[in-house]
Amino acid sequence: MTRQQLIDWLRDYLADLLDVTPEEVGTDIPLDHLGVDSATTLVLSADLTARTGRETRPGEILDHPTIERLADHLSGSDQPAGTR
């Protein structure tokens, strides 16, 4: 998945979970401020693994606590050039 596809999926996923519109889910707001707790993090990591085909551990979500940072990490956009 591309960075933008991850951002869109995460916004839709969290909007559904939080019963708000995707536009209400800020991509630069820490996930815990959006209402994502430890149980949700576990479910999200499993769903991301299934969606992307890449194992996503709960710690990765905690280490990249916004939609933008998590999408950067999962898409490899946070890697220095030449290491992707």
CSV table of N, CA, C and O in Angstrom, one decimal, residues 33-81:
chain,number,residue,atom,x,y,z
A,33,HIS,N,-5.2,10.5,21.6
A,33,HIS,CA,-6.1,11.6,21.7
A,33,HIS,C,-7.4,11.4,20.9
A,33,HIS,O,-8.4,12.1,21.2
A,34,LEU,N,-7.3,10.5,19.9
A,34,LEU,CA,-8.5,10.2,19.1
A,34,LEU,C,-9.4,9.2,19.8
A,34,LEU,O,-10.5,8.9,19.4
A,35,GLY,N,-8.9,8.6,20.9
A,35,GLY,CA,-9.6,7.5,21.6
A,35,GLY,C,-9.1,6.1,21.4
A,35,GLY,O,-9.8,5.2,21.8
A,36,VAL,N,-7.9,6.0,20.7
A,36,VAL,CA,-7.4,4.7,20.5
A,36,VAL,C,-6.7,4.2,21.8
A,36,VAL,O,-5.7,4.9,22.3
A,37,ASP,N,-7.2,3.1,22.4
A,37,ASP,CA,-6.6,2.6,23.6
A,37,ASP,C,-5.8,1.3,23.3
A,37,ASP,O,-5.6,0.9,22.2
A,38,SER,N,-5.3,0.6,24.4
A,38,SER,CA,-4.5,-0.5,24.2
A,38,SER,C,-5.2,-1.7,23.5
A,38,SER,O,-4.6,-2.3,22.6
A,39,ALA,N,-6.5,-1.9,23.8
A,39,ALA,CA,-7.2,-2.9,23.1
A,39,ALA,C,-7.4,-2.6,21.7
A,39,ALA,O,-7.3,-3.5,20.8
A,40,THR,N,-7.7,-1.4,21.4
A,40,THR,CA,-7.9,-1.0,20.0
A,40,THR,C,-6.5,-1.1,19.2
A,40,THR,O,-6.5,-1.5,18.0
A,41,THR,N,-5.4,-0.8,19.9
A,41,THR,CA,-4.1,-0.9,19.3
A,41,THR,C,-3.9,-2.4,18.9
A,41,THR,O,-3.3,-2.6,17.8
A,42,LEU,N,-4.3,-3.3,19.7
A,42,LEU,CA,-4.1,-4.7,19.4
A,42,LEU,C,-4.9,-5.1,18.1
A,42,LEU,O,-4.4,-5.8,17.2
A,43,VAL,N,-6.1,-4.7,18.1
A,43,VAL,CA,-7.0,-5.0,17.0
A,43,VAL,C,-6.5,-4.3,15.7
A,43,VAL,O,-6.4,-4.9,14.6
A,44,LEU,N,-6.1,-3.1,15.8
A,44,LEU,CA,-5.5,-2.3,14.7
A,44,LEU,C,-4.3,-3.0,14.1
A,44,LEU,O,-4.1,-3.1,12.9
A,45,SER,N,-3.4,-3.5,15.0
A,45,SER,CA,-2.2,-4.1,14.5
A,45,SER,C,-2.5,-5.4,13.7
A,45,SER,O,-2.0,-5.6,12.7
A,46,ALA,N,-3.5,-6.2,14.2
A,46,ALA,CA,-3.9,-7.4,13.5
A,46,ALA,C,-4.6,-7.0,12.2
A,46,ALA,O,-4.3,-7.6,11.1
A,47,ASP,N,-5.4,-6.0,12.2
A,47,ASP,CA,-6.1,-5.6,10.9
A,47,ASP,C,-5.1,-5.0,9.9
A,47,ASP,O,-5.2,-5.2,8.7
A,48,LEU,N,-4.1,-4.2,10.4
A,48,LEU,CA,-3.1,-3.7,9.5
A,48,LEU,C,-2.2,-4.9,8.9
A,48,LEU,O,-1.9,-4.8,7.7
A,49,THR,N,-1.9,-5.9,9.7
A,49,THR,CA,-1.2,-7.0,9.2
A,49,THR,C,-2.0,-7.7,8.1
A,49,THR,O,-1.4,-8.0,7.0
A,50,ALA,N,-3.3,-7.9,8.3
A,50,ALA,CA,-4.1,-8.6,7.3
A,50,ALA,C,-4.2,-7.7,6.1
A,50,ALA,O,-4.2,-8.2,4.9
A,51,ARG,N,-4.4,-6.4,6.3
A,51,ARG,CA,-4.6,-5.5,5.1
A,51,ARG,C,-3.3,-5.3,4.3
A,51,ARG,O,-3.4,-5.3,3.1
A,52,THR,N,-2.2,-5.2,4.9
A,52,THR,CA,-0.9,-4.9,4.2
A,52,THR,C,-0.1,-6.2,3.9
A,52,THR,O,0.8,-6.1,3.0
A,53,GLY,N,-0.4,-7.3,4.5
A,53,GLY,CA,0.4,-8.4,4.3
A,53,GLY,C,1.8,-8.3,5.0
A,53,GLY,O,2.7,-9.2,4.8
A,54,ARG,N,2.0,-7.3,5.8
A,54,ARG,CA,3.2,-7.1,6.5
A,54,ARG,C,2.9,-7.1,8.0
A,54,ARG,O,2.0,-6.4,8.5
A,55,GLU,N,3.6,-7.9,8.8
A,55,GLU,CA,3.4,-8.0,10.2
A,55,GLU,C,3.6,-6.6,10.8
A,55,GLU,O,4.6,-6.0,10.7
A,56,THR,N,2.5,-6.2,11.5
A,56,THR,CA,2.6,-4.9,12.2
A,56,THR,C,2.3,-5.2,13.7
A,56,THR,O,1.3,-5.7,14.1
A,57,ARG,N,3.3,-4.9,14.5
A,57,ARG,CA,3.3,-5.1,15.9
A,57,ARG,C,2.7,-3.9,16.6
A,57,ARG,O,2.8,-2.8,16.2
A,58,PRO,N,2.0,-4.1,17.7
A,58,PRO,CA,1.4,-3.0,18.5
A,58,PRO,C,2.4,-2.0,18.9
A,58,PRO,O,2.1,-0.8,18.8
A,59,GLY,N,3.7,-2.4,19.1
A,59,GLY,CA,4.7,-1.4,19.5
A,59,GLY,C,5.0,-0.4,18.3
A,59,GLY,O,5.4,0.7,18.6
A,60,GLU,N,4.9,-0.9,17.1
A,60,GLU,CA,5.1,0.0,16.0
A,60,GLU,C,4.0,1.1,16.0
A,60,GLU,O,4.3,2.3,15.6
A,61,ILE,N,2.8,0.8,16.3
A,61,ILE,CA,1.8,1.8,16.4
A,61,ILE,C,2.1,2.8,17.5
A,61,ILE,O,1.9,4.0,17.3
A,62,LEU,N,2.5,2.3,18.6
A,62,LEU,CA,2.8,3.2,19.8
A,62,LEU,C,4.0,4.0,19.5
A,62,LEU,O,4.1,5.2,19.9
A,63,ASP,N,5.0,3.5,18.7
A,63,ASP,CA,6.2,4.3,18.3
A,63,ASP,C,5.9,5.3,17.3
A,63,ASP,O,6.7,6.2,17.1
A,64,HIS,N,4.8,5.2,16.5
A,64,HIS,CA,4.5,6.1,15.4
A,64,HIS,C,3.0,6.5,15.7
A,64,HIS,O,2.1,6.0,15.0
A,65,PRO,N,2.8,7.4,16.7
A,65,PRO,CA,1.5,7.6,17.2
A,65,PRO,C,0.5,8.5,16.5
A,65,PRO,O,-0.6,8.8,17.1
A,66,THR,N,0.7,8.8,15.3
A,66,THR,CA,-0.3,9.6,14.5
A,66,THR,C,-0.5,8.8,13.2
A,66,THR,O,0.3,8.0,12.8
A,67,ILE,N,-1.6,9.1,12.5
A,67,ILE,CA,-1.9,8.4,11.3
A,67,ILE,C,-0.7,8.7,10.3
A,67,ILE,O,-0.3,7.8,9.6
A,68,GLU,N,-0.3,9.9,10.2
A,68,GLU,CA,0.7,10.3,9.2
A,68,GLU,C,2.1,9.6,9.5
A,68,GLU,O,2.7,9.0,8.6
A,69,ARG,N,2.5,9.5,10.8
A,69,ARG,CA,3.7,8.9,11.1
A,69,ARG,C,3.6,7.4,10.9
A,69,ARG,O,4.6,6.8,10.5
A,70,LEU,N,2.5,6.8,11.3
A,70,LEU,CA,2.3,5.4,11.1
A,70,LEU,C,2.3,5.0,9.6
A,70,LEU,O,3.0,4.0,9.2
A,71,ALA,N,1.7,5.8,8.8
A,71,ALA,CA,1.7,5.6,7.3
A,71,ALA,C,3.1,5.7,6.8
A,71,ALA,O,3.5,5.0,5.9
A,72,ASP,N,3.8,6.7,7.2
A,72,ASP,CA,5.2,6.9,6.8
A,72,ASP,C,6.0,5.7,7.1
A,72,ASP,O,6.7,5.2,6.3
A,73,HIS,N,5.9,5.2,8.3
A,73,HIS,CA,6.6,4.0,8.8
A,73,HIS,C,6.3,2.8,7.9
A,73,HIS,O,7.1,2.1,7.4
A,74,LEU,N,5.0,2.5,7.8
A,74,LEU,CA,4.5,1.3,7.1
A,74,LEU,C,4.8,1.3,5.6
A,74,LEU,O,5.0,0.3,5.0
A,75,SER,N,4.8,2.5,5.1
A,75,SER,CA,5.1,2.6,3.6
A,75,SER,C,6.5,2.7,3.3
A,75,SER,O,6.9,2.7,2.1
A,76,GLY,N,7.4,2.9,4.3
A,76,GLY,CA,8.8,3.1,4.1
A,76,GLY,C,9.2,4.5,3.8
A,76,GLY,O,10.3,4.8,3.6
A,77,SER,N,8.2,5.4,3.9
A,77,SER,CA,8.5,6.9,3.6
A,77,SER,C,9.4,7.5,4.7
A,77,SER,O,9.9,8.6,4.4
A,78,ASP,N,9.5,6.9,5.8
A,78,ASP,CA,10.4,7.4,6.9
A,78,ASP,C,11.8,6.9,6.8
A,78,ASP,O,12.6,7.3,7.7
A,79,GLN,N,12.1,6.1,5.8
A,79,GLN,CA,13.4,5.6,5.6
A,79,GLN,C,14.3,6.5,4.8
A,79,GLN,O,13.8,7.1,3.9
A,80,PRO,N,15.6,6.7,5.2
A,80,PRO,CA,16.4,7.5,4.4
A,80,PRO,C,16.5,7.0,2.9
A,80,PRO,O,16.4,5.8,2.7
A,81,ALA,N,16.7,7.9,2.0
A,81,ALA,CA,16.9,7.4,0.6
A,81,ALA,C,18.0,6.4,0.5
A,81,ALA,O,19.0,6.5,1.1
